[in-house]
């Protein structure tokens, strides 16, 4: 009997079997079997029966002698995108762009390819999800050079690879990696085995021919399930496109980047003509800040860029035990910590109230420097103090468990950004303000001034 070209192996213990099992006979794990292409036998057996490698020995080279020509990056023409990539696409690199459906991955990549085509680069758009006509409709909305991008609508991996080998574009987009399938594997498109095989083979072709490739991948709500998570180790760069579909603001951040920092964040807005870069996000958030009780402007850092965002809090009497704690854009545990410190060290006890905290505009802040702004917003919401000044209150700083205020990185840049928008009185850890109590008093003074 001919051996089948694929083998199923357990991703937990490595047990191999010619057919799929729901439960691994080796280790008893459920749902761990993944289909893989059967590797060709490579080992040869030496005289004494010991297996020897069939490969040829290589000569190690000291790193100092390795030739590394400086490569010019390919600019996508979308400033925020280029910045997150670390200054543009590196030729021959593999970039994974993950995000939930409808967030704007196809819009972003179509726009980038259009700009690259306009700059004279060879590009190719492989669409597995949408027909060529659908992609054309989007390109018409985007305008610019988007209509000059060549497209193939195909889901068969072999056909896509053959096209890449013939066309040899400089940049290629595969939208999405979950719908492509390798006919040699029996698994459904999007299964772990298929996604890994598809990405692995595209990577080999792309690296060999020097094609910068952007793989689009969907992330499920849990961020896993045969999703692009299995590819993270394989690609050079993992970008995550986040935001809520109902909100206009979207953020693009790098989770992994072999050619740049993972601190950069790009802010976009979805408009009628595609994604618009929001270069001065701070200005919008500050002018939109309500100046009402419960509103505080946080001087946050998004990577190397200061960003002013509005933190809003609402405190209302609760009929529930335990009362509600709802956090949007900030971590729930962080909110719990701030509430506890406020109760214990700030004299603001909210144990019988529902508490809602939200960062305006659908932005997410994940830094400890947000603590003080959350605490001040909660205190002002609880006490209902109307600010007398016409400017919103601004703050940043980390809260310690003993009620002390801790310094956070880039204080000077946060202050400069705040000053740019006329926010001179920023409550922060510093001279005279070392504890939460002092900060609360400082905030009350700023309000009264
Ligand atoms: P899309 O890029 O197709 O999302 P993804 O590829 O991540 O699934 O588009 C996302 C949404 O954006 C879609 O619902 C329609 C909307 N949109 C606009 O509002 N304006 C536009 O110009 C375009 C192209 C799309
Ligand atoms: Mg899409």
Coordinates of C-alpha atoms and ligand atoms in Angstrom, one line a residue:
X1 CA 0.0 0.0 0.0
X2 CA 1.3 3.5 -0.9
X3 CA 2.2 5.6 2.2
X4 CA 0.0 8.6 2.5
X5 CA 1.8 12.0 2.0
X6 CA 0.7 13.3 5.4
X7 CA 0.9 12.2 9.0
X8 CA -1.0 13.2 12.1
X9 CA 0.9 14.1 15.1
X10 CA 0.0 15.1 18.6
X11 CA 1.0 18.7 19.4
X12 CA 1.3 17.8 23.1
X13 CA 3.5 14.7 23.1
X14 CA 4.5 14.2 19.5
X15 CA 2.8 10.8 19.0
X16 CA 2.4 10.0 15.3
X17 CA -0.4 8.2 13.6
X18 CA -1.5 7.7 10.0
X19 CA -5.0 8.7 10.9
X20 CA -6.7 11.4 13.0
X21 CA -7.6 10.7 16.7
X22 CA -9.9 12.8 18.8
X23 CA -7.9 11.7 21.8
X24 CA -4.2 11.0 21.6
X25 CA -3.4 7.3 22.2
X26 CA 0.0 8.4 23.5
X27 CA -0.8 10.9 26.2
X28 CA -4.5 11.0 26.4
X29 CA -4.8 14.7 25.4
X30 CA -8.0 15.6 23.6
X31 CA -8.1 17.5 20.3
X32 CA -4.3 17.7 20.0
X33 CA -3.9 16.0 16.6
X34 CA -2.6 18.1 13.8
X35 CA -2.0 17.0 10.2
X36 CA 1.5 17.5 8.8
X37 CA 3.3 16.8 5.5
X38 CA 5.4 13.6 6.0
X39 CA 9.0 14.6 6.1
X40 CA 11.4 12.8 3.6
X41 CA 13.8 10.4 5.4
X42 CA 17.2 12.1 5.7
X43 CA 19.3 10.2 8.2
X44 CA 21.8 7.6 7.0
X45 CA 23.1 4.8 9.2
X46 CA 26.9 4.7 10.0
X47 CA 29.1 1.6 10.2
X48 CA 28.4 1.0 13.9
X49 CA 24.6 1.3 13.4
X50 CA 24.5 4.9 14.8
X51 CA 22.3 7.3 12.8
X52 CA 24.4 10.0 11.0
X53 CA 23.1 13.2 9.6
X54 CA 22.8 13.2 5.8
X55 CA 23.8 16.9 5.6
X56 CA 27.1 18.5 4.8
X57 CA 29.0 20.1 7.7
X58 CA 29.1 23.9 7.6
X59 CA 31.9 26.3 8.4
X60 CA 30.9 28.7 11.2
X61 CA 31.7 32.4 10.5
X62 CA 32.4 35.0 13.2
X63 CA 29.6 37.5 13.3
X64 CA 32.0 40.4 12.6
X65 CA 32.9 38.9 9.2
X66 CA 29.3 38.4 8.1
X67 CA 28.3 40.5 5.1
X68 CA 25.2 42.5 5.9
X69 CA 24.4 45.0 3.1
X70 CA 22.3 47.9 4.1
X71 CA 18.9 47.4 2.6
X72 CA 16.6 50.2 1.6
X73 CA 13.2 49.8 3.2
X74 CA 10.1 49.9 1.1
X75 CA 7.9 52.8 2.2
X76 CA 4.2 52.0 2.2
X77 CA 3.3 55.7 2.0
X78 CA 1.2 55.3 5.1
X79 CA 3.2 57.1 7.7
X80 CA 1.7 55.4 10.7
X81 CA 2.1 52.0 9.1
X82 CA 5.8 52.7 8.2
X83 CA 6.5 53.8 11.7
X84 CA 5.1 50.7 13.3
X85 CA 7.1 48.6 10.9
X86 CA 10.2 50.4 12.1
X87 CA 10.7 52.6 9.1
X88 CA 9.0 50.7 6.2
X89 CA 8.9 47.2 4.9
X90 CA 12.1 45.3 4.8
X91 CA 12.6 43.5 1.4
X92 CA 12.0 39.8 1.7
X93 CA 10.5 40.0 5.2
X94 CA 7.3 38.3 6.3
X95 CA 4.8 40.4 8.2
X96 CA 1.7 39.0 9.8
X97 CA -1.2 41.4 10.3
X98 CA -3.8 40.1 12.7
X99 CA -7.1 41.6 13.8
X100 CA -10.7 40.8 14.2
X101 CA -12.9 40.7 11.1
X102 CA -14.0 44.1 9.7
X103 CA -11.3 46.1 11.5
X104 CA -9.7 47.2 8.3
X105 CA -6.9 44.8 7.4
X106 CA -7.8 44.6 3.8
X107 CA -8.3 48.3 3.6
X108 CA -4.9 49.0 5.1
X109 CA -3.0 46.5 2.9
X110 CA -4.8 47.5 -0.3
X111 CA -3.9 51.1 0.4
X112 CA -0.2 50.2 1.1
X113 CA 0.0 48.2 -2.1
X114 CA -1.5 51.0 -4.1
X115 CA 1.1 53.5 -2.8
X116 CA 3.9 51.0 -3.4
X117 CA 2.7 50.4 -7.0
X118 CA 2.5 54.2 -7.4
X119 CA 6.1 54.4 -6.3
X120 CA 7.1 52.0 -9.1
X121 CA 7.4 48.8 -7.2
X122 CA 6.0 45.4 -8.5
X123 CA 3.2 44.4 -6.2
X124 CA 0.6 41.5 -6.1
X125 CA -2.6 41.1 -4.1
X126 CA -3.7 37.5 -3.5
X127 CA -7.3 37.6 -2.4
X128 CA -8.8 34.4 -1.0
X129 CA -11.7 35.9 0.8
X130 CA -13.1 38.3 -1.7
X131 CA -13.6 38.1 -5.4
X132 CA -11.6 40.4 -7.7
X133 CA -14.7 42.5 -8.3
X134 CA -15.2 43.0 -4.5
X135 CA -11.6 44.1 -4.1
X136 CA -12.1 46.5 -7.1
X137 CA -15.0 48.1 -5.4
X138 CA -12.9 48.8 -2.3
X139 CA -10.0 50.1 -4.4
X140 CA -12.4 52.6 -6.1
X141 CA -13.3 54.0 -2.7
X142 CA -9.6 54.2 -1.7
X143 CA -8.6 56.2 -4.8
X144 CA -5.0 57.0 -5.5
X145 CA -3.1 54.2 -7.2
X146 CA -5.2 51.4 -5.5
X147 CA -6.7 50.5 -8.9
X148 CA -3.3 49.8 -10.5
X149 CA -2.6 46.9 -8.1
X150 CA -2.6 43.5 -9.9
X151 CA -4.8 40.9 -8.2
X152 CA -5.4 37.1 -8.3
X153 CA -8.4 35.6 -6.5
X154 CA -7.2 32.1 -5.5
X155 CA -7.3 29.8 -2.5
X156 CA -5.2 26.9 -3.8
X157 CA -1.7 27.3 -2.3
X158 CA 0.1 25.6 -5.2
X159 CA -1.4 28.0 -7.7
X160 CA -0.5 31.0 -5.4
X161 CA 3.1 29.8 -5.1
X162 CA 3.4 29.2 -8.8
X163 CA 2.1 32.7 -9.4
X164 CA 4.6 34.2 -7.0
X165 CA 7.5 32.3 -8.7
X166 CA 6.5 33.6 -12.1
X167 CA 5.6 37.2 -11.2
X168 CA 8.4 37.7 -8.6
X169 CA 6.8 40.9 -7.1
X170 CA 8.6 43.1 -4.7
X171 CA 5.7 43.1 -2.3
X172 CA 2.8 40.7 -2.0
X173 CA -0.3 40.6 0.2
X174 CA -2.0 37.3 1.1
X175 CA -5.5 38.0 2.3
X176 CA -6.0 35.9 4.3
X177 CA -3.7 33.1 5.4
X178 CA -6.7 31.2 6.8
X179 CA -8.5 30.6 3.6
X180 CA -5.6 29.3 1.6
X181 CA -5.2 25.5 1.6
X182 CA -2.6 23.0 0.6
X183 CA -4.4 20.2 -1.4
X184 CA -1.9 17.6 -0.1
X185 CA -3.4 18.0 3.5
X186 CA -6.8 16.7 4.2
X187 CA -7.5 19.3 7.0
X188 CA -10.0 22.1 6.3
X189 CA -8.6 25.5 5.4
X190 CA -7.9 27.5 8.6
X191 CA -7.0 24.4 10.7
X192 CA -3.8 24.6 12.5
X193 CA -2.1 22.1 10.2
X194 CA -3.2 24.0 7.1
X195 CA -2.3 27.5 8.4
X196 CA 1.1 26.4 9.5
X197 CA 1.9 24.6 6.2
X198 CA 0.5 27.5 4.1
X199 CA 2.6 30.1 6.0
X200 CA 5.7 27.9 6.0
X201 CA 5.7 27.3 2.3
X202 CA 4.9 30.9 1.4
X203 CA 7.8 31.9 3.7
X204 CA 10.2 29.7 1.9
X205 CA 9.3 31.0 -1.6
X206 CA 9.2 34.6 -0.4
X207 CA 12.6 34.4 1.3
X208 CA 14.2 32.7 -1.7
X209 CA 12.8 35.3 -4.1
X210 CA 13.1 38.3 -1.8
X211 CA 9.4 39.1 -1.8
X212 CA 8.2 41.2 1.1
X213 CA 5.0 39.4 2.1
X214 CA 2.2 40.6 4.3
X215 CA 0.0 37.8 5.6
X216 CA -3.4 38.8 6.8
X217 CA -4.9 36.7 9.6
X218 CA -8.0 36.8 11.6
X219 CA -7.9 36.5 15.3
X220 CA -10.9 35.1 17.2
X221 CA -12.1 36.8 20.3
X222 CA -10.0 34.5 22.4
X223 CA -7.0 35.3 20.2
X224 CA -6.3 31.7 19.3
X225 CA -8.2 28.8 17.8
X226 CA -6.3 27.8 14.7
X227 CA -5.7 31.5 14.4
X228 CA -2.5 33.2 13.3
X229 CA -1.1 32.7 16.8
X230 CA 0.6 29.5 15.6
X231 CA 2.5 31.5 13.1
X232 CA 4.0 34.1 15.5
X233 CA 7.4 32.3 15.8
X234 CA 7.6 31.9 12.0
X235 CA 7.2 35.5 10.8
X236 CA 9.6 38.5 11.2
X237 CA 7.0 40.8 12.3
X238 CA 3.6 40.5 14.0
X239 CA 1.3 43.5 13.8
X240 CA -2.0 43.7 15.6
X241 CA -4.8 45.9 14.3
X242 CA -7.0 46.7 17.2
X243 CA -10.1 48.7 18.0
X244 CA -13.8 48.2 18.1
X245 CA -15.7 48.0 14.9
X246 CA -18.3 50.5 16.2
X247 CA -15.7 53.0 17.1
X248 CA -13.8 55.1 14.6
X249 CA -10.3 54.9 16.1
X250 CA -8.1 51.9 15.3
X251 CA -4.6 51.3 16.6
X252 CA -1.9 49.3 14.9
X253 CA 0.8 48.0 17.1
X254 CA 3.8 45.6 16.7
X255 CA 3.8 42.6 19.0
X256 CA 7.0 41.3 17.5
X257 CA 9.4 43.0 15.2
X258 CA 12.8 41.7 14.1
X259 CA 13.6 45.0 12.4
X260 CA 12.4 47.6 14.8
X261 CA 10.9 48.4 18.2
X262 CA 7.7 47.0 19.4
X263 CA 6.8 50.2 21.1
X264 CA 5.4 52.1 18.2
X265 CA 1.7 52.6 17.7
X266 CA -0.1 53.9 14.7
X267 CA -3.5 55.6 15.1
X268 CA -6.1 55.4 12.3
X269 CA -9.6 56.5 11.7
X270 CA -12.0 54.7 9.4
X271 CA -13.5 57.1 7.0
X272 CA -15.5 56.9 3.7
X273 CA -12.3 56.9 1.7
X274 CA -10.5 54.2 3.7
X275 CA -8.3 54.6 6.7
X276 CA -7.1 58.0 7.5
X277 CA -4.0 58.5 9.6
X278 CA -4.5 60.4 12.8
X279 CA -1.2 62.2 13.3
X280 CA -2.3 64.5 16.0
X281 CA -4.5 62.2 18.0
X282 CA -3.7 64.2 21.2
X283 CA -5.3 67.3 19.9
X284 CA -8.6 65.6 19.1
X285 CA -8.8 63.8 22.4
X286 CA -8.1 67.0 24.3
X287 CA -10.6 69.2 22.4
X288 CA -13.2 66.4 22.9
X289 CA -12.6 66.2 26.6
X290 CA -15.8 67.1 28.5
X291 CA -14.3 69.0 31.5
X292 CA -17.2 67.6 33.5
X293 CA -16.8 65.8 36.9
X294 CA -15.2 62.4 36.2
X295 CA -13.2 63.5 33.3
X296 CA -9.4 63.6 33.4
X297 CA -6.9 63.9 30.6
X298 CA -4.2 61.2 30.9
X299 CA -0.7 62.0 29.6
X300 CA 0.1 58.5 28.3
X301 CA 3.0 57.2 26.3
X302 CA 2.2 55.0 23.3
X303 CA 5.6 53.6 22.5
X304 CA 7.9 56.5 22.0
X305 CA 5.1 58.9 21.3
X306 CA 3.2 60.9 24.0
X307 CA -0.5 60.7 23.6
X308 CA -3.1 62.6 25.6
X309 CA -6.3 60.7 26.1
X310 CA -9.4 61.4 28.1
X311 CA -10.2 59.0 31.0
X312 CA -13.9 59.1 32.1
X313 CA -15.4 57.7 35.2
X314 CA -18.9 57.3 36.4
X315 CA -19.9 56.4 39.9
X316 CA -23.5 55.5 40.6
X317 CA -25.4 54.0 43.6
X318 CA -25.6 50.3 43.1
X319 CA -28.4 47.8 43.8
X320 CA -26.1 44.8 43.2
X321 CA -23.9 42.9 45.5
X322 CA -21.1 42.9 44.5
X323 CA -21.5 46.2 42.6
X324 CA -20.5 46.5 38.9
X325 CA -17.0 47.3 37.9
X326 CA -16.8 48.0 34.2
X327 CA -13.5 48.9 32.5
X328 CA -13.2 50.0 28.9
X329 CA -9.7 50.6 27.5
X330 CA -8.1 49.9 30.9
X331 CA -7.2 46.7 32.6
X332 CA -9.9 45.4 35.0
X333 CA -7.3 44.3 37.6
X334 CA -5.7 47.7 37.4
X335 CA -9.1 49.3 38.1
X336 CA -9.6 47.0 41.1
X337 CA -6.2 48.1 42.4
X338 CA -6.9 51.8 42.0
X339 CA -10.3 51.4 43.8
X340 CA -8.6 49.6 46.7
X341 CA -5.9 52.2 47.0
X342 CA -8.5 55.0 46.8
X343 CA -10.5 53.4 49.6
X344 CA -7.6 52.7 51.9
X345 CA -5.4 55.7 51.3
X346 CA -7.5 58.3 49.6
X347 CA -10.6 58.4 51.7
X348 CA -12.8 57.7 48.7
X349 CA -14.7 54.5 49.4
X350 CA -16.8 53.2 46.5
X351 CA -17.8 49.7 47.9
X352 CA -21.5 50.3 47.4
X353 CA -21.4 52.0 44.1
X354 CA -21.3 50.8 40.5
X355 CA -18.1 52.1 38.9
X356 CA -17.5 52.6 35.2
X357 CA -14.2 53.7 33.7
X358 CA -13.6 54.2 30.1
X359 CA -10.9 55.7 27.8
X360 CA -12.6 57.9 25.3
X361 CA -12.2 57.2 21.6
X362 CA -11.9 53.4 22.0
X363 CA -8.1 53.7 22.8
X364 CA -6.5 51.1 25.1
X365 CA -3.9 52.2 27.6
X366 CA -1.8 49.5 29.2
X367 CA 0.7 51.3 31.3
X368 CA 0.9 51.8 35.0
X369 CA 1.2 55.6 34.4
X370 CA -2.6 55.6 33.9
X371 CA -3.3 54.8 37.6
X372 CA -3.3 58.4 38.9
X373 CA -5.6 59.7 36.1
X374 CA -8.1 56.8 36.8
X375 CA -8.0 57.6 40.5
X376 CA -8.6 61.3 40.0
X377 CA -11.4 60.7 37.6
X378 CA -13.0 58.3 40.1
X379 CA -12.6 60.7 43.0
X380 CA -14.0 63.6 41.0
X381 CA -16.9 61.5 39.7
X382 CA -17.7 60.4 43.3
X383 CA -17.6 63.9 44.7
X384 CA -19.2 65.5 41.6
X385 CA -16.8 68.4 41.7
X386 CA -17.5 70.9 38.9
X387 CA -14.1 72.1 37.6
X388 CA -14.0 75.9 37.8
X389 CA -11.2 76.2 35.2
X390 CA -12.1 76.0 31.6
X391 CA -9.2 73.5 31.0
X392 CA -9.5 69.8 31.7
X393 CA -7.5 68.4 34.5
X394 CA -4.4 66.4 33.3
X395 CA -2.5 63.8 35.2
X396 CA -0.1 60.8 35.1
X397 CA 1.7 58.6 37.6
X398 CA 1.7 55.1 39.0
X399 CA 0.0 54.3 42.3
X400 CA 1.8 52.0 44.8
X401 CA -0.1 49.7 47.2
X402 CA 0.8 51.9 50.2
X403 CA -0.8 55.0 48.6
X404 CA 2.5 56.5 47.4
X405 CA 2.9 57.9 43.9
X406 CA 5.6 56.5 41.7
X407 CA 7.5 58.0 38.9
X408 CA 7.0 56.8 35.4
X409 CA 9.2 57.0 32.3
X410 CA 9.3 60.0 30.0
X411 CA 7.9 62.5 32.4
X412 CA 9.4 65.4 30.4
X413 CA 7.8 64.3 27.1
X414 CA 4.4 63.8 28.7
X415 CA 4.6 67.4 30.2
X416 CA 5.8 68.9 26.9
X417 CA 2.8 67.3 25.1
X418 CA 0.4 68.5 27.7
X419 CA 1.9 72.0 27.5
X420 CA 1.4 72.0 23.7
X421 CA -2.3 71.9 24.3
X422 CA -2.3 74.5 27.1
X423 CA -2.5 72.0 30.0
X424 CA 0.1 73.6 32.3
X425 CA -1.0 72.3 35.6
X426 CA -0.4 68.5 35.4
X427 CA -0.9 66.5 38.6
X428 CA 2.0 64.1 38.7
X429 CA 4.5 62.5 41.1
X430 CA 7.1 65.1 42.0
X431 CA 8.0 67.9 44.5
X432 CA 5.4 68.1 47.2
X433 CA 3.2 65.4 45.6
X434 CA 4.4 62.0 46.9
X435 CA 1.1 60.3 47.9
X436 CA -2.3 59.9 46.5
X437 CA -3.8 62.2 49.2
X438 CA -1.5 65.0 48.2
X439 CA -2.4 64.4 44.5
X440 CA -6.1 64.5 45.4
X441 CA -5.6 67.8 47.2
X442 CA -3.5 69.1 44.2
X443 CA -6.3 68.2 41.9
X444 CA -8.9 70.0 44.0
X445 CA -6.7 73.1 43.9
X446 CA -6.3 72.9 40.2
X447 CA -10.0 72.6 39.9
X448 CA -10.6 75.6 42.1
X449 CA -8.0 77.8 40.4
Ligands
LIG1 P1 -12.0 45.6 5.7 O1 -10.7 46.2 5.3 O2 -12.6 44.7 4.6 O3 -11.8 44.7 7.0 P2 -11.0 43.3 7.3 O4 -10.3 43.0 6.0 O5 -10.2 43.6 8.5 O6 -12.1 42.3 7.6 O7 -13.0 46.7 6.1 C1 -13.5 47.0 7.3 C2 -14.7 47.9 7.4 O8 -14.4 49.2 7.0 C3 -15.8 47.4 6.5 O9 -16.9 47.0 7.2 C4 -16.2 48.6 5.7 C5 -15.5 49.8 6.3 N1 -14.9 50.7 5.3 C6 -15.2 52.1 5.4 O10 -15.9 52.5 6.3 N2 -14.7 52.9 4.5 C7 -13.9 52.5 3.5 O11 -13.4 53.3 2.7 C8 -13.6 51.1 3.4 C9 -12.7 50.6 2.3 C10 -14.1 50.3 4.3
LIG2 MG1 -10.6 41.5 4.7

